[in-house]
């Protein structure tokens, strides 16, 4: 007897995941065995007259059988080891930015593993490279790049590196052409735009002298100094304080130096302060420092916040209109790129986000480049990240060839090998994303619905947490589906609150019954000063620490609140927390 049922729309989405109790196992087993069957037949039918390499006699030999036995046993042993793995499929897992994999993505991934294509070029991947192009087109359509170019990476970190790599190449091409054509400002040369670059009549040899990538960068810097009469201190990266740490790595890897990392302040709600960005651009001009790029974050790693991308682009557009400066605008949407699937006519889906967030998402279409991780909010298995540019010109820069690879550029497909930082690349991430786009859909009908639901779940969860747990303070993070909270009694200092929150985290972490999996984050005062002041003020506490400790929940699991299940996870979480608070109060 189970009178509680979900809607038919919800039921339809339930076919897209295996289910926490492997409910869809029979169908999944059928699909996977079908994949294996086709794979066997493909081999058998490829060169049927070649004969068998492994004979029936071979298969009877003792050595053969003992080897096989050994593999079986090792595999069994390995399987038991993996039983200790994190049960990310469970709605009890609300820690980091991963959760269940979707079945379409998993099937695509498995099928690709069987064929093992290398998307470095069409010479080593005949089907995979085309699927990758189509998957890039699907992502481009979702984010609003009509002519998007790009490729799949191992993740968001490398996708961000791809952005810096190309922005640096473009910056230095423009810088060197500008200086060689007689312009005496490094800054204005470096933002001249492709149009002026194409029209600048300079001799290539002359330009190379001013390009740090083409010679000795220190010598080039001296040459620029002589030309501009200004010490050349290199380009800067404008990145908001709540950046992912991959940006710090990028500055290091690309030899820009820590000083070149110009942090943009955050406002009291934890989003990028656009006024500060505008000021830093002017500062770069005054100091004659080229701007490599300005970065906005769509879905911060800490709290899932969305920067005002529309306002950032407005600032850049106004400088472009009034001064002719073309500044690269990169969107780090490793986490939040899939929120773009909420855009559209159906307000029951788009209303999950605020008007400001929707404006920010709509403005992605007008930006230069974007990083997105299907292995985060796309429910795709690792590794699957992607890098996209709006203008193909910004993508296809700085090619490197290899004498032993036959790279091709054709109408239908251009090999990405010469343009990617990585060499060999699996096609799994691309194919899994292709399956997702075709079976679930990257619009309001598919992903939009699934993700809107996670945002609604988060809002309900947040409301109950606030109402039902004494001294629980939810950090303002209203944009998407992450929750950060701390425990603080009225008037309590930040350091005391931090200790209490850490205690609660430890309780979750060390709990043998694995009641819930949560994560924690530390938000530092240097980056989030206004935000922390406002938050701590809300309980009239005192800021006596350089950081704020938060328990962080990422509400991504599609089954977090499923009427048919025996457990109400929201209620269970709240009662677990309440018990902890009592424990903590007693022990102190
Ligand atoms: C996760 C994340 C990254 C890095 O992605 P990986 O796939 O872990 O390399 C970069 N930026 C943001 C905003 C992220 O959330």
Coordinates of C-alpha atoms and ligand atoms in Angstrom, one line a residue:
X1 CA 0.0 0.0 0.0
X2 CA 1.6 3.2 -1.1
X3 CA -0.8 6.0 -1.7
X4 CA 1.8 8.7 -2.2
X5 CA 2.7 9.1 -5.8
X6 CA 4.7 11.6 -7.8
X7 CA 3.4 13.5 -10.8
X8 CA 3.8 12.0 -14.3
X9 CA 6.4 14.7 -15.2
X10 CA 8.5 13.6 -12.2
X11 CA 8.0 10.0 -13.1
X12 CA 9.4 10.7 -16.6
X13 CA 12.6 12.1 -15.1
X14 CA 13.0 8.9 -12.9
X15 CA 13.9 6.9 -16.0
X16 CA 17.1 9.1 -16.4
X17 CA 18.9 7.8 -13.3
X18 CA 19.6 4.3 -11.9
X19 CA 17.9 5.2 -8.6
X20 CA 19.3 5.0 -5.0
X21 CA 18.3 1.3 -4.7
X22 CA 19.3 0.5 -8.3
X23 CA 15.5 0.5 -9.1
X24 CA 16.1 0.7 -12.8
X25 CA 18.7 -2.1 -12.7
X26 CA 17.0 -4.6 -15.1
X27 CA 16.7 -2.1 -17.9
X28 CA 20.2 -0.8 -17.3
X29 CA 21.6 -4.3 -17.4
X30 CA 19.8 -4.9 -20.7
X31 CA 21.2 -1.8 -22.2
X32 CA 24.7 -2.5 -21.2
X33 CA 24.6 -6.1 -22.3
X34 CA 23.2 -4.8 -25.6
X35 CA 26.3 -2.5 -25.9
X36 CA 28.6 -5.4 -25.3
X37 CA 26.8 -7.6 -27.8
X38 CA 27.1 -5.0 -30.5
X39 CA 30.7 -4.5 -29.6
X40 CA 31.4 -8.2 -30.0
X41 CA 29.5 -8.3 -33.3
X42 CA 31.4 -5.2 -34.6
X43 CA 34.7 -7.1 -34.1
X44 CA 33.4 -10.3 -35.6
X45 CA 32.0 -8.6 -38.6
X46 CA 35.0 -6.3 -39.3
X47 CA 37.4 -8.9 -40.7
X48 CA 35.4 -12.2 -40.6
X49 CA 37.8 -14.2 -42.7
X50 CA 40.8 -13.6 -40.6
X51 CA 40.3 -16.6 -38.4
X52 CA 40.5 -17.1 -34.6
X53 CA 43.6 -16.0 -32.6
X54 CA 42.5 -17.7 -29.4
X55 CA 41.5 -21.3 -30.1
X56 CA 39.2 -23.6 -28.1
X57 CA 42.3 -25.6 -27.2
X58 CA 44.1 -22.5 -25.9
X59 CA 41.1 -22.0 -23.7
X60 CA 41.4 -25.4 -22.1
X61 CA 45.1 -25.1 -21.2
X62 CA 45.9 -25.0 -17.5
X63 CA 48.1 -21.8 -17.8
X64 CA 45.3 -20.0 -19.6
X65 CA 42.7 -21.1 -17.0
X66 CA 45.0 -20.2 -14.1
X67 CA 45.7 -16.7 -15.5
X68 CA 42.0 -16.2 -15.9
X69 CA 41.3 -17.4 -12.4
X70 CA 43.8 -14.9 -11.1
X71 CA 42.2 -12.0 -13.0
X72 CA 38.8 -13.1 -11.6
X73 CA 40.1 -13.1 -8.1
X74 CA 41.9 -9.8 -8.4
X75 CA 38.7 -8.3 -9.8
X76 CA 36.7 -9.6 -7.0
X77 CA 39.2 -8.2 -4.5
X78 CA 39.1 -4.9 -6.3
X79 CA 35.3 -4.9 -6.2
X80 CA 35.3 -5.3 -2.5
X81 CA 37.7 -2.5 -2.1
X82 CA 35.4 -0.2 -4.0
X83 CA 32.7 -1.0 -1.5
X84 CA 34.4 1.6 0.7
X85 CA 33.8 4.3 -2.0
X86 CA 31.7 7.4 -1.3
X87 CA 28.0 6.6 -2.0
X88 CA 27.6 9.7 -4.2
X89 CA 24.4 8.3 -5.7
X90 CA 22.5 8.6 -2.3
X91 CA 20.4 11.6 -1.5
X92 CA 22.4 11.5 1.8
X93 CA 25.4 12.8 -0.2
X94 CA 25.0 16.6 -0.2
X95 CA 28.7 17.5 0.2
X96 CA 30.6 18.5 -2.9
X97 CA 29.6 19.4 -6.4
X98 CA 28.9 15.9 -7.6
X99 CA 26.1 13.5 -7.2
X100 CA 24.3 10.8 -9.3
X101 CA 25.4 10.2 -12.9
X102 CA 22.6 10.2 -15.5
X103 CA 22.0 7.0 -17.4
X104 CA 22.2 8.5 -20.9
X105 CA 25.6 9.9 -19.9
X106 CA 26.8 6.7 -18.4
X107 CA 25.8 4.7 -21.5
X108 CA 27.6 7.1 -23.7
X109 CA 30.7 6.9 -21.5
X110 CA 30.7 3.1 -21.5
X111 CA 30.2 2.8 -25.2
X112 CA 33.1 5.2 -25.8
X113 CA 35.4 3.2 -23.5
X114 CA 34.8 0.1 -25.6
X115 CA 35.9 1.9 -28.8
X116 CA 38.6 4.0 -27.1
X117 CA 38.9 6.9 -29.6
X118 CA 41.5 9.6 -29.1
X119 CA 40.1 13.0 -30.1
X120 CA 43.5 14.6 -30.7
X121 CA 42.7 14.2 -34.4
X122 CA 40.4 12.5 -37.0
X123 CA 43.3 10.1 -37.6
X124 CA 42.8 8.5 -34.2
X125 CA 39.1 9.1 -33.8
X126 CA 36.7 8.7 -36.8
X127 CA 33.4 9.1 -35.0
X128 CA 34.4 10.6 -31.7
X129 CA 35.6 13.9 -33.2
X130 CA 32.3 14.6 -34.9
X131 CA 30.3 13.7 -31.8
X132 CA 32.6 16.2 -29.9
X133 CA 31.8 18.9 -32.4
X134 CA 28.1 18.2 -32.1
X135 CA 28.3 18.2 -28.3
X136 CA 30.1 21.6 -28.4
X137 CA 27.4 22.9 -30.6
X138 CA 24.7 21.7 -28.2
X139 CA 26.5 23.5 -25.3
X140 CA 27.0 26.6 -27.4
X141 CA 23.3 26.7 -28.2
X142 CA 22.5 26.4 -24.5
X143 CA 24.7 29.3 -23.4
X144 CA 23.9 31.4 -26.5
X145 CA 27.0 31.4 -28.6
X146 CA 25.6 31.1 -32.2
X147 CA 29.0 30.2 -33.7
X148 CA 30.7 28.7 -30.6
X149 CA 34.0 26.9 -31.0
X150 CA 35.6 24.7 -28.4
X151 CA 36.6 21.3 -27.2
X152 CA 36.3 19.0 -24.2
X153 CA 38.9 19.0 -21.5
X154 CA 39.6 16.9 -18.4
X155 CA 37.8 19.5 -16.3
X156 CA 37.3 23.1 -15.4
X157 CA 40.9 23.8 -14.4
X158 CA 42.2 22.9 -17.8
X159 CA 39.3 24.8 -19.5
X160 CA 40.3 27.9 -17.5
X161 CA 43.9 27.4 -18.6
X162 CA 42.7 27.2 -22.2
X163 CA 41.1 30.6 -21.7
X164 CA 44.3 32.2 -20.3
X165 CA 46.4 30.5 -23.0
X166 CA 44.3 32.0 -25.8
X167 CA 43.7 35.4 -24.2
X168 CA 47.5 35.7 -23.7
X169 CA 48.1 34.8 -27.3
X170 CA 45.6 37.4 -28.5
X171 CA 46.9 40.0 -26.1
X172 CA 50.5 39.6 -27.3
X173 CA 49.5 39.5 -31.0
X174 CA 47.7 42.8 -30.6
X175 CA 50.4 44.3 -28.3
X176 CA 53.2 43.5 -30.7
X177 CA 51.3 44.7 -33.8
X178 CA 50.3 47.9 -32.1
X179 CA 53.8 48.7 -30.9
X180 CA 55.3 47.8 -34.3
X181 CA 52.9 50.1 -36.0
X182 CA 54.1 53.0 -33.9
X183 CA 51.6 53.1 -31.0
X184 CA 53.5 54.0 -27.9
X185 CA 51.1 52.6 -25.3
X186 CA 51.3 48.9 -24.4
X187 CA 47.8 49.1 -22.9
X188 CA 46.0 50.5 -25.9
X189 CA 47.9 48.2 -28.3
X190 CA 46.8 45.2 -26.3
X191 CA 43.1 46.0 -26.5
X192 CA 43.0 47.1 -30.2
X193 CA 40.5 44.5 -31.5
X194 CA 40.8 42.1 -34.4
X195 CA 39.6 44.7 -36.9
X196 CA 42.3 47.1 -36.2
X197 CA 44.8 44.3 -35.9
X198 CA 43.9 43.1 -39.4
X199 CA 44.3 46.7 -40.7
X200 CA 47.5 47.5 -39.0
X201 CA 50.1 47.5 -41.8
X202 CA 53.2 46.1 -40.0
X203 CA 55.9 43.9 -41.1
X204 CA 55.7 40.6 -39.4
X205 CA 59.4 40.6 -38.4
X206 CA 59.0 44.0 -36.8
X207 CA 56.0 42.8 -34.8
X208 CA 57.8 39.6 -33.6
X209 CA 60.3 41.8 -31.8
X210 CA 57.6 43.0 -29.4
X211 CA 56.0 39.6 -28.8
X212 CA 57.2 38.0 -25.5
X213 CA 56.1 34.5 -26.7
X214 CA 58.4 34.7 -29.8
X215 CA 61.7 35.5 -28.2
X216 CA 63.2 36.1 -24.8
X217 CA 60.4 37.7 -22.7
X218 CA 62.9 39.7 -20.6
X219 CA 64.6 41.1 -23.6
X220 CA 61.3 41.9 -25.2
X221 CA 60.3 43.7 -22.0
X222 CA 63.4 45.9 -22.4
X223 CA 62.6 46.6 -26.0
X224 CA 59.0 47.7 -25.1
X225 CA 60.5 49.9 -22.4
X226 CA 62.7 51.7 -25.0
X227 CA 59.7 52.1 -27.3
X228 CA 57.1 53.3 -24.8
X229 CA 59.4 55.0 -22.3
X230 CA 57.5 53.1 -19.6
X231 CA 58.8 50.1 -17.7
X232 CA 56.9 47.1 -19.1
X233 CA 55.6 45.1 -16.2
X234 CA 53.5 42.6 -18.2
X235 CA 49.8 42.0 -18.4
X236 CA 47.3 41.6 -15.6
X237 CA 44.4 39.2 -14.9
X238 CA 41.3 40.7 -13.4
X239 CA 39.6 38.0 -11.3
X240 CA 37.1 38.4 -8.5
X241 CA 38.1 37.5 -4.9
X242 CA 35.8 34.4 -4.8
X243 CA 37.7 32.8 -7.6
X244 CA 38.4 29.1 -7.8
X245 CA 42.0 28.2 -7.0
X246 CA 42.6 27.1 -10.6
X247 CA 43.1 30.8 -11.4
X248 CA 46.0 31.1 -9.0
X249 CA 47.5 28.1 -10.7
X250 CA 47.0 29.6 -14.1
X251 CA 48.9 32.8 -13.2
X252 CA 51.7 30.6 -12.0
X253 CA 51.7 28.1 -14.9
X254 CA 51.6 30.8 -17.6
X255 CA 54.5 32.7 -16.0
X256 CA 52.5 35.8 -15.2
X257 CA 53.6 36.0 -11.6
X258 CA 51.5 36.4 -8.5
X259 CA 51.6 40.2 -8.8
X260 CA 49.8 40.1 -12.1
X261 CA 46.8 38.7 -10.3
X262 CA 44.6 41.7 -9.7
X263 CA 41.7 40.7 -7.4
X264 CA 38.4 42.4 -7.9
X265 CA 36.5 43.2 -4.6
X266 CA 33.2 41.5 -3.6
X267 CA 30.1 43.4 -2.5
X268 CA 28.3 42.7 0.8
X269 CA 26.3 39.9 -0.9
X270 CA 29.4 38.1 -2.1
X271 CA 29.2 39.0 -5.8
X272 CA 31.8 40.8 -7.9
X273 CA 31.8 44.6 -7.3
X274 CA 31.5 46.0 -10.8
X275 CA 32.6 49.5 -9.8
X276 CA 35.9 48.1 -8.5
X277 CA 36.3 46.3 -11.8
X278 CA 35.8 49.5 -13.7
X279 CA 38.4 51.2 -11.5
X280 CA 40.9 48.5 -11.9
X281 CA 40.6 48.7 -15.7
X282 CA 41.4 52.4 -15.5
X283 CA 44.3 51.7 -13.2
X284 CA 45.7 49.2 -15.7
X285 CA 45.5 51.9 -18.4
X286 CA 47.3 54.4 -16.2
X287 CA 50.1 51.9 -15.4
X288 CA 50.2 50.9 -19.0
X289 CA 49.6 47.2 -18.2
X290 CA 47.8 45.1 -20.8
X291 CA 44.6 43.4 -19.6
X292 CA 44.7 39.7 -20.4
X293 CA 41.1 39.1 -19.4
X294 CA 38.3 39.9 -16.9
X295 CA 36.7 36.9 -15.3
X296 CA 33.2 36.5 -14.0
X297 CA 32.1 33.5 -12.0
X298 CA 28.8 31.8 -12.8
X299 CA 28.2 29.6 -9.7
X300 CA 31.0 30.2 -7.2
X301 CA 32.6 27.1 -5.8
X302 CA 31.9 28.2 -2.2
X303 CA 28.2 29.2 -2.4
X304 CA 27.0 28.9 -6.0
X305 CA 26.7 32.6 -6.4
X306 CA 26.3 34.2 -9.8
X307 CA 28.3 37.3 -10.6
X308 CA 26.4 40.2 -12.4
X309 CA 27.7 39.1 -15.8
X310 CA 25.4 41.6 -17.6
X311 CA 26.8 44.5 -15.6
X312 CA 30.4 43.4 -16.1
X313 CA 29.7 43.2 -19.9
X314 CA 28.0 46.6 -19.8
X315 CA 31.2 48.1 -18.3
X316 CA 33.4 46.4 -20.9
X317 CA 30.9 47.5 -23.7
X318 CA 31.0 51.1 -22.6
X319 CA 34.8 51.1 -22.7
X320 CA 34.7 49.6 -26.1
X321 CA 32.2 52.2 -27.3
X322 CA 33.9 55.2 -25.8
X323 CA 37.6 54.2 -26.0
X324 CA 37.8 51.3 -28.5
X325 CA 39.1 48.9 -25.8
X326 CA 38.4 45.2 -26.6
X327 CA 38.7 43.3 -23.3
X328 CA 38.3 39.5 -23.1
X329 CA 35.5 38.5 -20.8
X330 CA 35.7 34.9 -19.6
X331 CA 32.9 33.2 -17.7
X332 CA 34.1 30.6 -15.2
X333 CA 30.8 28.5 -15.3
X334 CA 32.5 25.3 -14.3
X335 CA 29.7 24.7 -11.9
X336 CA 26.9 27.0 -13.1
X337 CA 27.0 26.7 -16.9
X338 CA 24.0 24.4 -16.9
X339 CA 21.8 27.0 -15.2
X340 CA 21.5 28.5 -18.7
X341 CA 19.1 25.6 -19.4
X342 CA 16.6 27.4 -17.2
X343 CA 16.3 30.3 -19.7
X344 CA 13.2 30.4 -21.9
X345 CA 9.5 31.0 -22.2
X346 CA 8.3 28.6 -19.4
X347 CA 8.3 30.7 -16.3
X348 CA 7.5 27.8 -14.1
X349 CA 11.1 26.7 -14.8
X350 CA 12.9 30.1 -15.1
X351 CA 11.3 31.4 -11.9
X352 CA 13.5 29.2 -9.9
X353 CA 16.1 31.9 -10.3
X354 CA 15.9 35.6 -9.4
X355 CA 15.5 38.3 -12.1
X356 CA 19.1 39.4 -11.6
X357 CA 20.4 35.9 -12.0
X358 CA 18.3 35.5 -15.2
X359 CA 19.8 38.7 -16.6
X360 CA 23.3 37.5 -15.8
X361 CA 22.6 34.2 -17.5
X362 CA 21.1 35.9 -20.6
X363 CA 24.3 38.0 -20.9
X364 CA 26.5 35.0 -21.2
X365 CA 25.7 35.1 -24.9
X366 CA 27.6 38.4 -25.2
X367 CA 30.8 37.3 -23.6
X368 CA 34.1 36.1 -25.1
X369 CA 34.6 32.6 -23.6
X370 CA 33.3 30.1 -21.1
X371 CA 34.3 27.1 -19.0
X372 CA 31.7 24.5 -18.2
X373 CA 32.0 21.1 -16.4
X374 CA 29.5 18.5 -17.4
X375 CA 31.0 16.4 -14.6
X376 CA 29.5 18.8 -12.1
X377 CA 25.9 20.0 -12.7
X378 CA 25.6 18.0 -15.9
X379 CA 25.4 14.6 -14.1
X380 CA 28.1 13.3 -16.5
X381 CA 30.9 10.9 -15.3
X382 CA 34.4 12.2 -14.9
X383 CA 36.3 13.5 -16.7
X384 CA 34.2 16.0 -18.6
X385 CA 34.9 19.7 -18.9
X386 CA 34.6 22.0 -21.8
X387 CA 36.1 25.3 -23.1
X388 CA 34.2 27.5 -25.6
X389 CA 34.7 30.8 -27.3
X390 CA 32.0 32.8 -29.0
X391 CA 34.2 34.0 -31.9
X392 CA 36.1 31.2 -33.8
X393 CA 38.9 33.7 -34.3
X394 CA 39.6 33.8 -30.5
X395 CA 39.6 30.0 -30.4
X396 CA 41.9 29.1 -33.4
X397 CA 45.1 30.8 -32.3
X398 CA 48.7 29.7 -31.9
X399 CA 48.6 26.3 -33.5
X400 CA 51.3 23.7 -32.8
X401 CA 51.8 20.8 -35.3
X402 CA 53.4 17.4 -34.8
X403 CA 55.2 15.7 -37.7
X404 CA 53.7 12.3 -36.9
X405 CA 50.0 13.4 -36.7
X406 CA 48.1 14.2 -39.8
X407 CA 46.1 17.2 -38.6
X408 CA 43.2 18.2 -40.9
X409 CA 41.2 21.3 -41.2
X410 CA 38.1 20.9 -43.4
X411 CA 34.7 22.3 -43.8
X412 CA 33.0 19.6 -41.7
X413 CA 35.5 19.2 -39.0
X414 CA 38.8 20.9 -37.8
X415 CA 41.1 18.7 -35.7
X416 CA 41.6 20.3 -32.3
X417 CA 45.0 18.7 -31.7
X418 CA 47.1 21.7 -32.8
X419 CA 45.0 24.1 -30.6
X420 CA 44.6 22.2 -27.3
X421 CA 46.9 22.3 -24.3
X422 CA 46.3 18.6 -23.7
X423 CA 47.5 16.1 -26.3
X424 CA 45.6 12.7 -26.3
X425 CA 42.0 13.2 -25.2
X426 CA 39.4 10.6 -24.5
X427 CA 36.1 11.1 -26.3
X428 CA 34.2 9.8 -23.2
X429 CA 33.3 13.2 -21.8
X430 CA 32.1 14.6 -25.1
X431 CA 30.0 11.5 -26.0
X432 CA 28.4 11.4 -22.5
X433 CA 27.5 15.1 -22.9
X434 CA 26.2 14.4 -26.4
X435 CA 23.9 11.7 -25.0
X436 CA 22.7 14.0 -22.3
X437 CA 21.9 16.7 -24.8
X438 CA 20.0 14.3 -27.0
X439 CA 18.2 12.3 -24.3
X440 CA 17.6 14.8 -21.6
X441 CA 17.9 18.0 -23.5
X442 CA 19.8 21.2 -22.5
X443 CA 16.6 23.3 -22.4
X444 CA 13.7 24.1 -20.1
X445 CA 12.1 20.8 -21.1
X446 CA 15.0 18.6 -19.9
X447 CA 17.8 19.9 -17.7
X448 CA 16.0 23.1 -16.9
X449 CA 13.3 21.1 -15.1
X450 CA 15.8 18.9 -13.2
X451 CA 17.9 21.8 -12.1
X452 CA 15.0 24.1 -11.3
X453 CA 13.8 21.4 -9.0
X454 CA 17.1 21.3 -7.1
X455 CA 16.9 25.0 -6.6
X456 CA 13.4 24.7 -5.2
X457 CA 14.5 21.9 -2.9
X458 CA 17.3 24.0 -1.7
X459 CA 14.9 26.9 -0.9
X460 CA 12.5 24.7 1.1
X461 CA 15.4 23.1 2.9
X462 CA 16.9 26.5 3.8
X463 CA 13.6 27.7 5.1
X464 CA 13.2 24.7 7.4
X465 CA 16.7 24.9 8.6
X466 CA 16.2 28.5 9.6
X467 CA 12.9 27.9 11.3
X468 CA 13.6 24.6 13.1
X469 CA 17.2 24.7 14.2
X470 CA 18.0 27.1 17.0
X471 CA 21.1 29.2 16.4
X472 CA 21.5 28.0 12.9
X473 CA 22.5 30.9 10.6
X474 CA 22.2 30.4 6.8
X475 CA 24.8 32.5 5.0
X476 CA 23.2 34.7 2.3
X477 CA 23.6 32.6 -0.8
X478 CA 20.3 32.9 -2.5
X479 CA 21.3 32.5 -6.1
X480 CA 21.3 28.7 -6.8
X481 CA 21.3 25.3 -5.1
X482 CA 24.0 25.6 -2.5
X483 CA 23.6 26.2 1.2
X484 CA 26.2 27.5 3.6
X485 CA 25.4 27.7 7.3
X486 CA 27.0 28.1 10.7
X487 CA 25.9 27.8 14.3
X488 CA 26.0 30.9 16.4
X489 CA 24.1 31.9 19.5
X490 CA 23.0 35.6 19.7
X491 CA 26.0 37.9 20.4
X492 CA 28.5 35.0 20.0
X493 CA 31.9 35.9 18.5
X494 CA 32.9 34.6 15.1
X495 CA 35.7 32.5 16.6
X496 CA 33.3 30.8 18.9
X497 CA 30.8 30.2 16.1
X498 CA 33.6 28.8 14.0
X499 CA 34.5 26.3 16.7
X500 CA 30.8 25.2 17.0
X501 CA 30.4 24.8 13.3
X502 CA 33.6 22.8 13.0
X503 CA 32.3 20.6 15.8
X504 CA 29.1 19.9 13.9
X505 CA 31.0 19.2 10.8
X506 CA 33.2 16.7 12.7
X507 CA 30.0 15.1 14.0
X508 CA 28.8 14.5 10.5
X509 CA 32.1 13.4 9.2
X510 CA 32.9 10.9 11.9
X511 CA 29.4 9.5 12.2
X512 CA 29.7 5.8 11.6
X513 CA 26.2 5.4 10.3
X514 CA 27.0 7.9 7.5
X515 CA 23.8 9.7 8.2
X516 CA 24.8 12.5 5.8
X517 CA 27.8 13.6 3.7
X518 CA 28.4 17.3 4.0
X519 CA 31.4 19.6 3.1
X520 CA 32.8 22.6 4.8
X521 CA 34.3 25.8 3.6
X522 CA 36.3 28.7 5.0
X523 CA 35.5 32.1 3.7
X524 CA 38.3 34.5 4.4
X525 CA 38.0 38.1 5.6
X526 CA 40.4 39.5 3.0
X527 CA 38.1 38.4 0.2
X528 CA 34.6 38.6 1.8
X529 CA 35.0 41.4 4.4
X530 CA 31.7 43.2 3.7
X531 CA 29.8 39.9 3.4
X532 CA 31.2 38.6 6.7
X533 CA 30.6 41.9 8.5
X534 CA 26.9 41.9 7.5
X535 CA 26.4 38.2 8.3
X536 CA 28.0 38.3 11.7
X537 CA 26.1 41.5 12.5
X538 CA 22.9 39.6 11.9
X539 CA 23.4 37.8 15.2
X540 CA 25.1 40.8 16.8
X541 CA 28.3 38.9 17.0
X542 CA 31.9 40.3 16.8
X543 CA 34.3 39.6 14.0
X544 CA 37.3 38.4 15.9
X545 CA 38.6 35.9 13.3
X546 CA 40.0 36.1 9.8
X547 CA 37.7 33.5 8.5
X548 CA 34.1 32.3 8.6
X549 CA 33.6 28.5 8.8
X550 CA 30.5 27.2 7.0
X551 CA 29.0 23.8 6.6
X552 CA 28.3 23.6 2.8
X553 CA 25.5 21.6 1.2
X554 CA 25.2 21.1 -2.5
X555 CA 21.6 20.1 -3.3
X556 CA 22.0 18.3 -6.6
X557 CA 20.6 14.8 -6.0
X558 CA 17.4 14.5 -8.1
X559 CA 15.9 12.2 -5.4
X560 CA 16.5 14.4 -2.4
X561 CA 12.8 14.7 -1.7
X562 CA 10.9 11.8 -3.2
X563 CA 7.5 11.2 -1.8
X564 CA 7.7 7.4 -2.3
X565 CA 10.8 6.9 -0.1
X566 CA 10.7 5.9 3.5
X567 CA 13.0 8.6 4.6
X568 CA 12.4 12.3 4.6
X569 CA 16.0 13.5 4.2
X570 CA 15.2 17.1 5.1
X571 CA 13.6 16.0 8.4
X572 CA 16.3 13.5 9.1
X573 CA 19.0 16.1 8.5
X574 CA 17.3 18.6 10.8
X575 CA 16.8 16.1 13.6
X576 CA 20.4 15.0 13.3
X577 CA 21.6 18.6 13.6
X578 CA 19.3 19.2 16.6
X579 CA 20.8 16.3 18.4
X580 CA 24.3 17.5 17.8
X581 CA 23.5 20.9 19.1
X582 CA 22.4 19.4 22.4
X583 CA 25.5 17.3 22.6
X584 CA 27.7 20.3 22.0
X585 CA 25.9 22.4 24.6
X586 CA 26.3 19.6 27.2
X587 CA 30.0 19.1 26.6
X588 CA 30.6 22.8 27.1
Ligands
LIG1 C1 35.1 23.1 -10.0 C2 35.5 24.4 -10.5 C3 36.6 24.6 -11.3 C4 37.6 23.5 -11.6 O1 37.1 22.5 -12.2 P1 37.8 21.0 -12.2 O2 36.9 20.2 -13.1 O3 37.7 20.5 -10.7 O4 39.1 21.1 -12.7 C5 36.9 25.9 -11.8 N1 36.1 26.9 -11.5 C6 35.0 26.8 -10.7 C7 34.1 28.0 -10.5 C8 34.6 25.5 -10.2 O5 33.6 25.4 -9.4

